[in-house]
Coordinates of C-alpha atoms and ligand atoms in Angstrom, one line a residue:
M23 CA 13.3 -15.7 27.0
S24 CA 11.3 -12.6 27.8
A25 CA 12.4 -9.1 27.2
V26 CA 11.9 -8.5 30.9
Q27 CA 11.9 -10.7 33.9
S28 CA 8.3 -11.5 34.3
V29 CA 6.5 -12.3 37.5
S30 CA 3.9 -14.9 36.8
G31 CA 0.8 -15.5 39.0
K32 CA -0.3 -13.4 41.9
S33 CA 2.4 -11.5 43.7
P34 CA 2.5 -12.3 47.4
S35 CA 3.9 -8.8 48.2
A36 CA 2.9 -5.3 47.1
T37 CA 5.1 -5.7 44.1
P38 CA 3.0 -5.0 41.0
E39 CA 2.5 -7.7 38.4
T40 CA 5.0 -7.3 35.7
Y41 CA 4.5 -8.1 32.0
D42 CA 6.5 -7.8 28.9
V43 CA 3.5 -6.1 27.2
V44 CA 0.3 -4.5 28.2
V45 CA -2.3 -4.3 25.4
V46 CA -5.2 -1.8 25.7
G47 CA -8.3 -3.2 24.1
A48 CA -9.5 -6.6 23.1
G49 CA -11.0 -5.7 19.7
L50 CA -9.7 -7.3 16.5
A51 CA -6.4 -5.5 16.9
G52 CA -5.8 -6.4 20.6
M53 CA -6.8 -10.0 20.0
Y54 CA -4.3 -10.5 17.2
M55 CA -1.6 -8.6 19.1
L56 CA -2.0 -11.0 22.0
H57 CA -1.9 -14.0 19.7
R58 CA 1.4 -12.8 18.2
L59 CA 2.9 -12.0 21.6
R60 CA 2.0 -15.5 22.7
G61 CA 3.9 -16.9 19.7
L62 CA 6.9 -14.9 20.8
K63 CA 6.6 -16.4 24.3
M64 CA 6.1 -12.9 25.8
T65 CA 4.0 -12.3 28.8
A66 CA 1.1 -10.0 28.0
R67 CA -2.0 -8.6 29.7
V68 CA -4.9 -7.2 27.7
F69 CA -7.3 -4.8 29.5
E70 CA -10.7 -4.5 27.9
Q71 CA -13.4 -2.2 29.2
G72 CA -16.3 -4.2 27.8
D73 CA -17.2 -7.6 29.2
G74 CA -16.4 -9.3 25.9
V75 CA -14.1 -9.3 22.9
G76 CA -14.8 -7.7 19.6
G77 CA -14.3 -3.9 20.1
T78 CA -16.3 -2.0 17.5
W79 CA -18.5 -5.1 17.0
Y80 CA -19.1 -5.4 20.7
W81 CA -20.3 -1.8 21.1
N82 CA -22.0 -1.0 17.8
R83 CA -25.1 -3.2 18.0
Y84 CA -27.6 -0.8 16.5
P85 CA -30.3 -2.2 14.1
G86 CA -28.8 -2.8 10.7
A87 CA -25.2 -2.6 11.8
R88 CA -22.9 -4.5 9.4
C89 CA -19.5 -4.1 7.9
D90 CA -19.1 -2.2 4.7
V91 CA -16.2 -4.3 3.6
E92 CA -17.2 -7.7 2.2
S93 CA -17.1 -10.5 4.8
M94 CA -14.6 -12.7 2.9
Q95 CA -12.2 -9.8 3.0
Y96 CA -13.1 -8.4 6.4
S97 CA -11.6 -11.3 8.2
Y98 CA -8.2 -12.3 9.6
S99 CA -5.7 -13.7 7.2
F100 CA -3.1 -14.9 9.8
S101 CA -4.5 -18.4 10.1
D102 CA -5.2 -20.3 6.9
E103 CA -7.2 -22.9 8.8
L104 CA -9.4 -20.1 10.2
Q105 CA -10.1 -18.5 6.8
Q106 CA -10.8 -21.8 5.2
E107 CA -13.1 -23.1 7.9
W108 CA -15.2 -20.0 8.9
D109 CA -18.4 -19.7 7.0
W110 CA -19.6 -16.2 6.4
S111 CA -23.3 -16.2 5.7
E112 CA -23.7 -13.0 3.7
R113 CA -21.8 -10.7 1.4
Y114 CA -21.5 -8.1 4.2
A115 CA -21.5 -9.7 7.6
P116 CA -24.0 -8.4 10.2
Q117 CA -22.6 -7.1 13.5
A118 CA -23.8 -10.2 15.4
E119 CA -21.9 -12.5 13.1
I120 CA -18.7 -10.6 13.3
L121 CA -19.0 -10.6 17.1
K122 CA -19.6 -14.4 16.9
Y123 CA -16.4 -14.6 14.8
A124 CA -14.4 -12.5 17.3
N125 CA -15.6 -14.8 20.1
H126 CA -14.7 -17.9 18.0
V127 CA -11.2 -16.5 17.4
A128 CA -10.8 -15.8 21.2
D129 CA -11.8 -19.4 22.0
R130 CA -9.9 -21.0 19.1
F131 CA -6.6 -19.4 20.1
D132 CA -7.4 -19.6 23.8
L133 CA -7.0 -15.8 24.3
R134 CA -9.3 -15.2 27.2
P135 CA -7.0 -16.2 30.1
D136 CA -4.8 -13.2 29.3
I137 CA -7.6 -10.7 28.9
Q138 CA -9.0 -8.8 31.9
F139 CA -12.6 -7.7 31.0
N140 CA -14.6 -4.9 32.6
T141 CA -11.3 -3.0 33.2
R142 CA -10.4 0.4 31.7
V143 CA -6.9 1.6 31.5
D144 CA -6.9 5.0 33.2
R145 CA -3.2 5.9 33.3
C146 CA 0.1 4.9 31.8
V147 CA 3.2 6.5 33.2
F148 CA 6.7 6.0 31.8
D149 CA 9.4 5.7 34.5
E150 CA 12.7 7.0 33.1
D151 CA 14.8 5.3 35.8
T152 CA 13.6 1.8 35.0
N153 CA 12.4 2.3 31.4
R154 CA 9.1 0.6 32.3
W155 CA 5.5 1.7 32.0
S156 CA 3.2 1.8 35.1
V157 CA -0.3 1.1 34.0
T158 CA -3.2 1.9 36.3
T159 CA -6.6 0.4 35.7
S160 CA -10.1 1.3 36.7
D161 CA -10.1 -1.4 39.5
G162 CA -7.3 0.6 41.1
A163 CA -4.5 -1.9 40.3
T164 CA -1.2 -1.0 38.8
V165 CA 0.9 -3.3 36.7
V166 CA 4.3 -2.7 35.2
A167 CA 5.3 -3.5 31.5
A168 CA 8.2 -3.0 29.2
F169 CA 5.8 -2.1 26.3
V170 CA 2.3 -0.7 26.0
V171 CA 0.3 -1.3 22.8
L172 CA -2.7 0.9 22.3
A173 CA -5.3 -1.2 20.5
T174 CA -8.0 1.2 21.4
G175 CA -9.7 1.5 18.0
C176 CA -10.3 4.6 15.8
L177 CA -14.0 4.9 16.2
S178 CA -14.7 3.8 19.7
N179 CA -15.3 7.0 21.6
A180 CA -19.0 7.7 21.0
R181 CA -19.8 11.4 20.8
M182 CA -22.9 12.8 22.6
P183 CA -24.1 16.0 20.9
D184 CA -24.3 19.1 22.9
I185 CA -27.9 20.0 22.3
E186 CA -29.9 22.0 24.9
G187 CA -32.4 20.1 26.8
I188 CA -31.2 16.6 25.9
S189 CA -30.8 15.5 29.5
G190 CA -34.4 16.5 30.2
F191 CA -35.8 14.2 27.5
K192 CA -38.3 11.8 29.0
G193 CA -38.0 8.9 26.6
K194 CA -35.1 6.5 26.1
V195 CA -32.0 7.9 24.4
Y196 CA -29.7 5.5 22.5
H197 CA -26.3 6.1 20.9
T198 CA -25.5 3.9 17.9
G199 CA -21.9 3.5 19.1
N200 CA -23.0 2.3 22.6
W201 CA -26.1 0.3 21.9
P202 CA -27.7 -1.8 24.7
H203 CA -27.0 -5.5 24.7
E204 CA -30.6 -6.4 25.2
P205 CA -33.0 -6.0 22.3
V206 CA -34.6 -2.6 21.8
D207 CA -38.2 -2.6 20.6
F208 CA -39.4 0.5 18.8
T209 CA -42.8 -1.0 18.0
G210 CA -45.6 1.6 18.4
L211 CA -43.1 4.4 19.2
R212 CA -42.3 7.7 17.5
V213 CA -38.5 7.7 17.1
G214 CA -36.3 10.7 16.4
M215 CA -32.9 10.1 14.8
I216 CA -30.1 12.7 14.9
G217 CA -27.4 12.2 12.3
T218 CA -27.1 10.9 8.8
G219 CA -23.7 9.3 8.6
S220 CA -23.0 5.5 8.0
S221 CA -24.6 4.4 11.3
A222 CA -27.8 6.3 10.6
I223 CA -27.9 5.2 7.0
Q224 CA -27.7 1.6 8.1
S225 CA -30.2 1.9 10.9
V226 CA -32.9 4.2 9.4
P227 CA -34.4 1.5 7.1
V228 CA -34.5 -1.1 9.9
I229 CA -36.0 1.2 12.5
A230 CA -38.5 2.6 10.0
E231 CA -39.9 -1.0 9.6
Q232 CA -40.5 -1.3 13.3
A233 CA -41.4 2.1 14.6
K234 CA -44.7 3.8 14.3
H235 CA -43.0 6.9 13.0
L236 CA -39.4 7.9 12.3
T237 CA -38.2 11.5 12.1
V238 CA -34.7 11.9 10.7
F239 CA -33.0 15.2 11.6
Q240 CA -30.3 15.9 9.0
R241 CA -27.6 18.5 9.1
T242 CA -25.5 17.2 6.2
A243 CA -26.6 14.9 3.5
N244 CA -24.2 12.0 2.7
F245 CA -23.4 10.0 -0.4
S246 CA -24.5 6.4 -0.1
I247 CA -24.1 3.5 -2.5
P248 CA -26.4 0.4 -2.4
A249 CA -24.7 -2.5 -0.7
R250 CA -26.6 -5.2 -2.7
N251 CA -26.2 -7.5 0.2
A252 CA -27.1 -11.1 -0.3
P253 CA -26.5 -14.5 1.2
L254 CA -23.2 -16.0 0.2
T255 CA -23.3 -19.3 -1.6
A256 CA -20.9 -22.1 -0.9
E257 CA -19.5 -21.6 -4.5
E258 CA -18.8 -18.0 -3.8
R259 CA -17.0 -18.8 -0.6
E260 CA -15.1 -21.5 -2.3
I261 CA -13.8 -19.1 -5.1
F262 CA -12.4 -16.8 -2.4
R263 CA -10.9 -19.6 -0.4
K264 CA -9.1 -21.1 -3.3
N265 CA -7.8 -17.6 -4.2
Y266 CA -7.0 -16.4 -0.8
P267 CA -3.2 -16.3 -1.3
E268 CA -3.6 -13.9 -4.2
V269 CA -6.6 -12.0 -2.7
R270 CA -4.6 -11.3 0.5
R271 CA -1.4 -10.4 -1.3
F272 CA -3.2 -8.0 -3.5
A273 CA -5.1 -6.4 -0.6
R274 CA -1.8 -5.9 1.3
E275 CA 0.5 -4.8 -1.5
E276 CA -1.4 -3.4 -4.4
A277 CA -4.8 -2.1 -3.3
R278 CA -4.7 1.4 -1.9
N279 CA -7.4 0.6 0.6
G280 CA -6.7 -3.0 1.4
I281 CA -9.6 -4.4 -0.6
Y282 CA -9.2 -6.9 -3.5
T283 CA -10.8 -5.2 -6.5
E284 CA -10.2 -4.3 -10.1
L285 CA -7.9 -1.3 -10.2
P286 CA -8.9 1.5 -12.6
D287 CA -6.5 2.4 -15.4
R288 CA -8.0 5.6 -16.5
G289 CA -9.5 8.9 -15.3
A290 CA -13.2 9.8 -15.4
L291 CA -12.6 12.4 -18.1
D292 CA -10.9 9.9 -20.4
D293 CA -14.3 8.4 -21.2
G294 CA -17.2 10.0 -23.0
D295 CA -20.5 10.7 -21.3
N296 CA -22.1 7.4 -22.4
D297 CA -19.2 5.1 -21.5
R298 CA -18.8 6.9 -18.1
R299 CA -22.4 6.6 -17.3
A300 CA -22.4 2.9 -18.2
K301 CA -19.5 2.3 -15.9
Y302 CA -21.1 4.1 -13.0
E303 CA -24.3 2.2 -13.7
A304 CA -22.5 -1.1 -13.6
R305 CA -20.8 -0.3 -10.3
W306 CA -24.1 1.0 -8.8
R307 CA -25.7 -2.3 -9.8
H308 CA -22.8 -4.2 -8.3
G309 CA -22.9 -2.2 -5.1
G310 CA -20.4 -1.5 -2.4
L311 CA -17.3 0.6 -1.7
T312 CA -15.7 -0.2 -5.0
F313 CA -18.0 2.4 -6.6
M314 CA -15.2 4.9 -5.9
S315 CA -12.7 2.8 -7.9
V316 CA -14.4 3.2 -11.2
Y317 CA -11.7 5.7 -12.1
N318 CA -8.3 6.6 -10.8
N319 CA -8.8 10.3 -10.3
L320 CA -12.1 10.6 -8.4
A321 CA -10.2 11.6 -5.2
L322 CA -7.9 13.9 -7.0
D323 CA -9.7 16.0 -9.6
K324 CA -12.8 17.9 -8.7
T325 CA -14.2 17.9 -12.3
A326 CA -13.8 14.1 -12.4
N327 CA -15.3 13.8 -9.0
D328 CA -18.3 15.9 -10.0
T329 CA -19.2 13.3 -12.6
A330 CA -19.5 10.6 -10.0
A331 CA -21.3 12.9 -7.5
D332 CA -23.8 14.0 -10.2
F333 CA -24.5 10.4 -11.0
V334 CA -25.3 9.6 -7.3
R335 CA -27.4 12.8 -7.0
E336 CA -29.4 11.7 -10.0
K337 CA -30.0 8.3 -8.5
I338 CA -31.3 9.9 -5.3
A339 CA -33.7 12.0 -7.3
E340 CA -34.9 8.9 -9.2
I341 CA -35.5 6.9 -6.0
V342 CA -37.0 9.5 -3.7
R343 CA -40.6 10.4 -4.8
D344 CA -41.0 13.8 -3.0
P345 CA -38.8 16.3 -4.9
E346 CA -38.1 18.4 -1.9
T347 CA -37.0 15.4 0.2
A348 CA -34.9 14.2 -2.7
R349 CA -33.3 17.7 -3.0
L350 CA -32.4 17.7 0.8
L351 CA -31.0 14.2 0.5
Q352 CA -28.6 15.2 -2.3
P353 CA -25.2 16.0 -0.8
N354 CA -23.9 19.2 -2.1
N355 CA -21.2 20.5 0.3
H356 CA -18.3 18.0 -0.2
P357 CA -16.8 16.0 -3.1
I358 CA -18.0 12.4 -3.2
G359 CA -15.7 10.1 -1.2
T360 CA -14.1 12.8 0.9
K361 CA -16.3 11.8 3.8
R362 CA -16.4 8.1 4.3
I363 CA -18.8 6.9 1.6
C364 CA -21.8 5.1 3.1
I365 CA -23.2 1.8 2.0
D366 CA -26.9 1.2 2.4
T367 CA -29.8 -1.1 2.0
D368 CA -32.8 0.9 0.9
Y369 CA -31.8 4.1 2.7
F370 CA -33.1 6.6 0.2
A371 CA -36.2 4.5 -0.6
T372 CA -37.1 4.5 3.1
F373 CA -38.0 8.2 2.7
N374 CA -40.9 7.1 0.5
R375 CA -42.6 5.4 3.4
P376 CA -45.5 7.2 4.9
N377 CA -44.1 6.8 8.5
V378 CA -40.7 8.5 7.7
M379 CA -40.0 12.2 7.6
L380 CA -36.8 14.1 6.9
V381 CA -36.2 17.4 8.8
D382 CA -33.5 19.8 7.6
I383 CA -31.7 21.1 10.6
K384 CA -29.0 22.8 8.5
S385 CA -31.3 25.7 7.7
N386 CA -33.3 25.4 11.0
P387 CA -30.8 24.3 13.7
F388 CA -32.1 22.6 16.8
E389 CA -33.6 25.1 19.3
E390 CA -33.9 22.6 22.1
I391 CA -35.0 19.1 23.0
L392 CA -38.2 19.1 25.1
P393 CA -39.2 16.3 27.4
N394 CA -41.3 14.8 24.6
A395 CA -40.3 16.5 21.4
V396 CA -37.5 18.1 19.3
R397 CA -37.9 21.8 18.6
T398 CA -36.4 23.1 15.4
G399 CA -37.5 25.9 13.0
G400 CA -40.2 26.9 15.5
K401 CA -41.9 23.5 15.2
D402 CA -42.1 20.7 17.7
Y403 CA -41.6 17.1 16.5
E404 CA -43.1 14.8 19.1
I405 CA -41.1 11.7 19.7
D406 CA -41.0 8.9 22.3
A407 CA -37.4 7.7 21.8
L408 CA -34.3 9.4 20.5
V409 CA -31.5 7.7 18.5
L410 CA -28.2 9.6 18.4
A411 CA -26.1 8.5 15.3
T412 CA -23.8 11.4 16.0
G413 CA -20.5 9.6 15.5
F414 CA -17.2 9.5 17.4
D415 CA -14.3 11.5 18.6
A416 CA -12.4 9.6 15.9
M417 CA -8.8 8.4 15.9
T418 CA -7.5 10.3 19.0
G419 CA -10.6 10.2 21.3
S420 CA -10.0 6.9 23.0
V421 CA -6.3 7.5 23.4
A422 CA -7.0 11.0 24.8
K423 CA -9.2 9.5 27.6
I424 CA -6.1 7.7 29.0
D425 CA -3.7 9.8 31.0
I426 CA -0.5 8.9 29.2
R427 CA 2.7 10.4 30.5
G428 CA 6.0 10.0 28.7
R429 CA 9.4 11.5 29.2
N430 CA 9.6 14.5 31.6
G431 CA 6.0 13.9 32.6
Q432 CA 4.7 15.2 29.3
T433 CA 1.2 13.9 28.6
L434 CA 0.2 12.7 25.2
N435 CA -2.7 15.1 25.2
Q436 CA -0.3 18.0 25.7
K437 CA 1.9 16.8 22.9
W438 CA -1.1 16.3 20.6
A439 CA -2.8 19.6 21.6
E440 CA -2.4 20.9 18.0
G441 CA -3.1 17.6 16.4
P442 CA -1.7 14.1 16.6
K443 CA 2.0 13.7 15.9
T444 CA 3.4 10.3 15.2
Y445 CA 6.2 8.6 13.2
L446 CA 4.5 6.2 10.8
G447 CA 1.4 6.3 13.0
L448 CA 3.1 3.8 15.2
M449 CA 4.9 5.8 17.9
S450 CA 5.2 9.3 19.2
A451 CA 8.5 10.9 20.1
G452 CA 8.9 11.2 23.9
F453 CA 6.8 8.1 24.6
P454 CA 9.3 5.2 24.4
N455 CA 8.0 1.6 24.0
L456 CA 4.4 2.8 23.4
F457 CA 3.0 1.5 20.2
I458 CA -0.3 2.5 18.6
I459 CA -2.2 0.2 16.3
T460 CA -3.8 1.9 13.3
G461 CA -3.1 5.3 14.8
P462 CA -3.2 8.7 13.2
G463 CA -0.6 9.0 10.5
S464 CA -1.2 5.5 9.2
P465 CA -3.8 4.4 6.6
S466 CA -6.1 3.0 9.2
V467 CA -9.6 4.2 8.7
L468 CA -9.0 4.8 5.0
S469 CA -8.5 1.0 4.6
N470 CA -9.9 -2.4 5.2
M471 CA -9.2 -2.2 8.9
I472 CA -8.2 -5.8 9.3
V473 CA -5.5 -5.5 6.7
S474 CA -4.0 -2.5 8.5
I475 CA -4.4 -4.1 11.9
E476 CA -2.5 -7.3 10.8
Q477 CA 0.2 -5.2 9.2
H478 CA 0.7 -3.1 12.4
V479 CA 0.6 -6.1 14.7
D480 CA 3.1 -8.0 12.6
W481 CA 5.4 -5.0 12.4
I482 CA 5.2 -4.3 16.2
S483 CA 5.7 -8.0 17.0
D484 CA 8.8 -8.2 14.8
C485 CA 10.1 -5.1 16.3
I486 CA 9.7 -6.3 19.9
A487 CA 11.4 -9.6 18.9
F488 CA 14.2 -7.7 17.3
M489 CA 14.8 -5.7 20.5
R490 CA 14.6 -8.8 22.7
D491 CA 17.1 -10.7 20.5
R492 CA 19.6 -7.8 20.8
G493 CA 19.1 -7.0 24.4
L494 CA 17.6 -3.6 23.6
D495 CA 15.6 -1.9 26.3
T496 CA 13.9 1.1 24.7
M497 CA 12.7 2.2 21.3
E498 CA 11.4 5.7 20.5
A499 CA 10.5 7.8 17.5
K500 CA 13.1 10.4 16.7
K501 CA 11.7 13.9 16.6
D502 CA 13.0 14.8 13.1
A503 CA 11.7 11.5 11.7
E504 CA 8.3 12.3 13.2
D505 CA 8.3 15.9 12.0
N506 CA 9.1 14.7 8.5
W507 CA 6.4 12.0 8.6
V508 CA 3.7 14.5 9.9
A509 CA 4.7 16.9 7.1
H510 CA 4.5 14.0 4.5
V511 CA 1.1 12.8 5.8
N512 CA -0.2 16.4 5.5
E513 CA 1.4 17.0 2.1
V514 CA -0.1 13.8 0.6
A515 CA -3.5 14.6 2.0
H516 CA -3.4 18.0 0.3
T517 CA -2.7 16.5 -3.1
T518 CA -6.3 15.0 -2.8
L519 CA -9.8 16.5 -2.5
Y520 CA -10.2 15.0 1.0
P521 CA -9.3 18.1 3.0
Q522 CA -12.2 19.9 1.3
A523 CA -14.8 18.1 3.5
N524 CA -15.5 18.9 7.1
S525 CA -15.1 15.3 8.0
W526 CA -14.1 13.3 11.1
Y527 CA -10.9 12.5 9.2
M528 CA -10.1 16.2 9.8
G529 CA -11.4 16.2 13.3
A530 CA -14.0 18.7 12.1
N531 CA -16.9 17.0 13.9
I532 CA -15.6 17.8 17.3
P533 CA -15.8 21.5 18.3
G534 CA -12.4 22.8 19.2
K535 CA -10.5 19.8 17.9
P536 CA -7.5 20.8 15.7
Q537 CA -8.3 20.3 12.1
I538 CA -5.6 18.1 10.6
F539 CA -6.1 15.3 8.2
M540 CA -5.3 12.4 10.5
P541 CA -5.0 9.2 8.4
Y542 CA -2.2 8.5 5.9
I543 CA -3.7 8.6 2.4
G544 CA -0.7 7.3 0.6
G545 CA -2.2 3.8 0.3
V546 CA -1.7 0.6 2.3
G547 CA 0.7 -0.9 -0.2
P548 CA 3.2 2.0 -0.3
Y549 CA 2.8 2.5 3.4
R550 CA 3.6 -1.2 4.1
Q551 CA 6.7 -0.8 2.0
I552 CA 7.8 2.3 3.9
C553 CA 7.4 0.4 7.2
N554 CA 9.3 -2.6 5.9
D555 CA 12.1 -0.5 4.6
V556 CA 12.4 1.3 7.9
A557 CA 12.6 -2.0 9.7
A558 CA 15.1 -3.4 7.2
K559 CA 17.4 -0.4 7.9
G560 CA 17.5 -1.3 11.6
Y561 CA 14.4 0.8 12.4
E562 CA 15.6 4.0 10.8
G563 CA 14.1 7.1 12.4
F564 CA 13.8 5.3 15.8
A565 CA 16.3 5.6 18.6
M566 CA 17.0 2.3 20.4
T567 CA 18.9 1.9 23.7
G568 CA 20.4 -1.2 25.2
A569 CA 19.7 -2.1 28.8
E570 CA 23.3 -1.4 29.8
R571 CA 23.2 2.1 28.3
P572 CA 22.2 5.2 30.4
R573 CA 18.5 5.0 30.8
K574 CA 17.6 8.7 30.8
M575 CA 18.5 9.0 27.2
A576 CA 16.1 11.2 25.3
A577 CA 15.8 10.5 21.6
S578 CA 17.6 13.1 19.6
Ligands
NAP616 P1 -20.5 10.2 11.4 O1 -20.2 9.8 10.1 O2 -19.6 11.1 12.1 O3 -22.0 10.9 11.4 C1 -22.5 11.6 12.4 C2 -23.8 12.3 12.0 O4 -24.3 13.0 13.1 C3 -23.5 13.3 10.9 O5 -24.6 13.3 10.0 C4 -23.5 14.6 11.7 O6 -23.8 15.7 11.0 C5 -24.5 14.3 12.7 N1 -24.3 15.2 13.9 C6 -23.3 15.1 14.8 N2 -23.5 16.0 15.8 C7 -24.7 16.6 15.5 C8 -25.4 17.7 16.2 N3 -25.0 18.2 17.3 N4 -26.5 18.1 15.6 C9 -27.0 17.5 14.5 N5 -26.3 16.5 13.8 C10 -25.2 16.1 14.4 O7 -20.8 9.0 12.4 P2 -21.3 7.5 12.1 O8 -22.4 7.5 11.2 O9 -21.4 6.8 13.4 O10 -20.0 6.9 11.3 C11 -18.7 7.1 11.7 C12 -17.8 6.2 11.0 O11 -17.9 4.9 11.5 C13 -18.1 6.0 9.5 O12 -17.6 7.1 8.7 C14 -17.5 4.7 9.2 O13 -16.1 4.8 9.0 C15 -17.7 3.9 10.5 N6 -18.9 3.1 10.3 C16 -18.8 2.1 9.5 C17 -19.9 1.3 9.3 C18 -19.8 0.1 8.4 O14 -18.8 -0.5 8.3 N7 -20.8 -0.2 7.6 C19 -21.1 1.6 9.9 C20 -21.2 2.7 10.7 C21 -20.0 3.4 10.9 P3 -22.6 16.6 10.2 O15 -22.1 15.7 9.1 O16 -23.3 17.8 9.8 O17 -21.6 16.8 11.3

């Protein structure tokens, strides 16, 4: 039986369609959420603004886009048949393959009938008399739901830089986070690239191979580790498949970041220079994100961190032939790992190509963009096309675009004006029955996203089932539990070096955005345990009301 009386099919009258749950977004989170709700026999409607599933992997189609978590781990674990049968072709899956996988999952679990594509959710309003959400979409329709789940993604609101003259540029302008679906051909063109984060670091080597010339405009140098991508052999896949129960358990319960890897048992200063260097060399040769797990104190102790940062800076100097370019590419304003570490294939070596130039816009900020050039430092760099790899309004940007109104008409944007406030990253006080998947205050972007997505979807599904089984009507974070959690998230962040970087984790990439460390850095294992304990104690810290109780009951 459903939590609410559902109206199936088209309504003959003006009565809005009614669902148990509206899910916003059909990325990897929204898709799994729908699958679980189906299993609970709940009625659900997913609204997706794109014309296909896949979220991040639907939008980020820029050249060189691929996941920085290894494919055998960046995949759903909820279906053993799926993980045993799907063949990943490379150590790190390219965007097109992940999108194919998302489409395969949508077909395999017959998800499409409940997904409405090309439809944005514009407004969600909580009605305190009925305890239901009214959800208005870009096609002008309104539906009613007992629950709303925001599966809007953390890095899905592409940020256009505010640079004078950009609208007058005569060539094509592309944003890596909103790349065209048709192939883009840079052959014979002089391309300008703004930004040097993960997206740029992946696309620079690929665009440089095709374009006549590539000028990279760098404001902040970033640390990047070689991916060492390679085709996956059948034997390598088989090792993972056989060990999946343990690989998945470890990723969920023991790894801080949801990735199966060897855990360090010592700090960087516990080894002498030679041993330390040998360990960094081995990880550099192995490639990938696990470089940061050589030692257990790289995120905690600046002196320890410096040893890893110096190692990478030396590598950059070895790879890049022009000493001035090498110097500019060496990051020097944040500890390594405190901005999302980048994973690359030949990024630094690309600057040895005769058709690639690095321009420092830190010391010579943009003056303006002309119809055919970028002007900086009194010089014009002529370009035919412009690529913006300028990032996202992360973690809160997509939620902020929806007009969400909770109790007493308060909007979520008003409530989050000084930074996002959630309890466990899952709910915000004053917004009953509104769940967020991988929201601020949860490990989310600091983890293997699929591990965190599955954990949240499972927790939310269990919670909705709990409420249905007990005839409960509303659930809401209590303010004191939320305040304590926000303080805890902040406190844990400040035991690390992370807040020392002007990163998008802090909201520092968006002018005027409150600077608060948004994800929970306590680790996916401890976080999962906290969430499980809260549930085991009858959802401690949340107020729940029964359908028969007075409905205008604010959480205390
Ligand atoms: P990002 O890390 O935020 O990088 C944006 C870049 O644009 C930075 O270099 C930034 O410089 C620059 N920039 C922004 N506005 C500018 C302006 N007005 N003028 C000049 N430069 C400007 O964005 P991203 O590279 O798209 O990556 C975002 C996140 O997405 C990553 O951290 C990662 O979590 C995820 N991602 C993952 C993968 C993967 O799985 N492999 C790939 C791509 C992205 P400043 O640093 O000086 O602000």
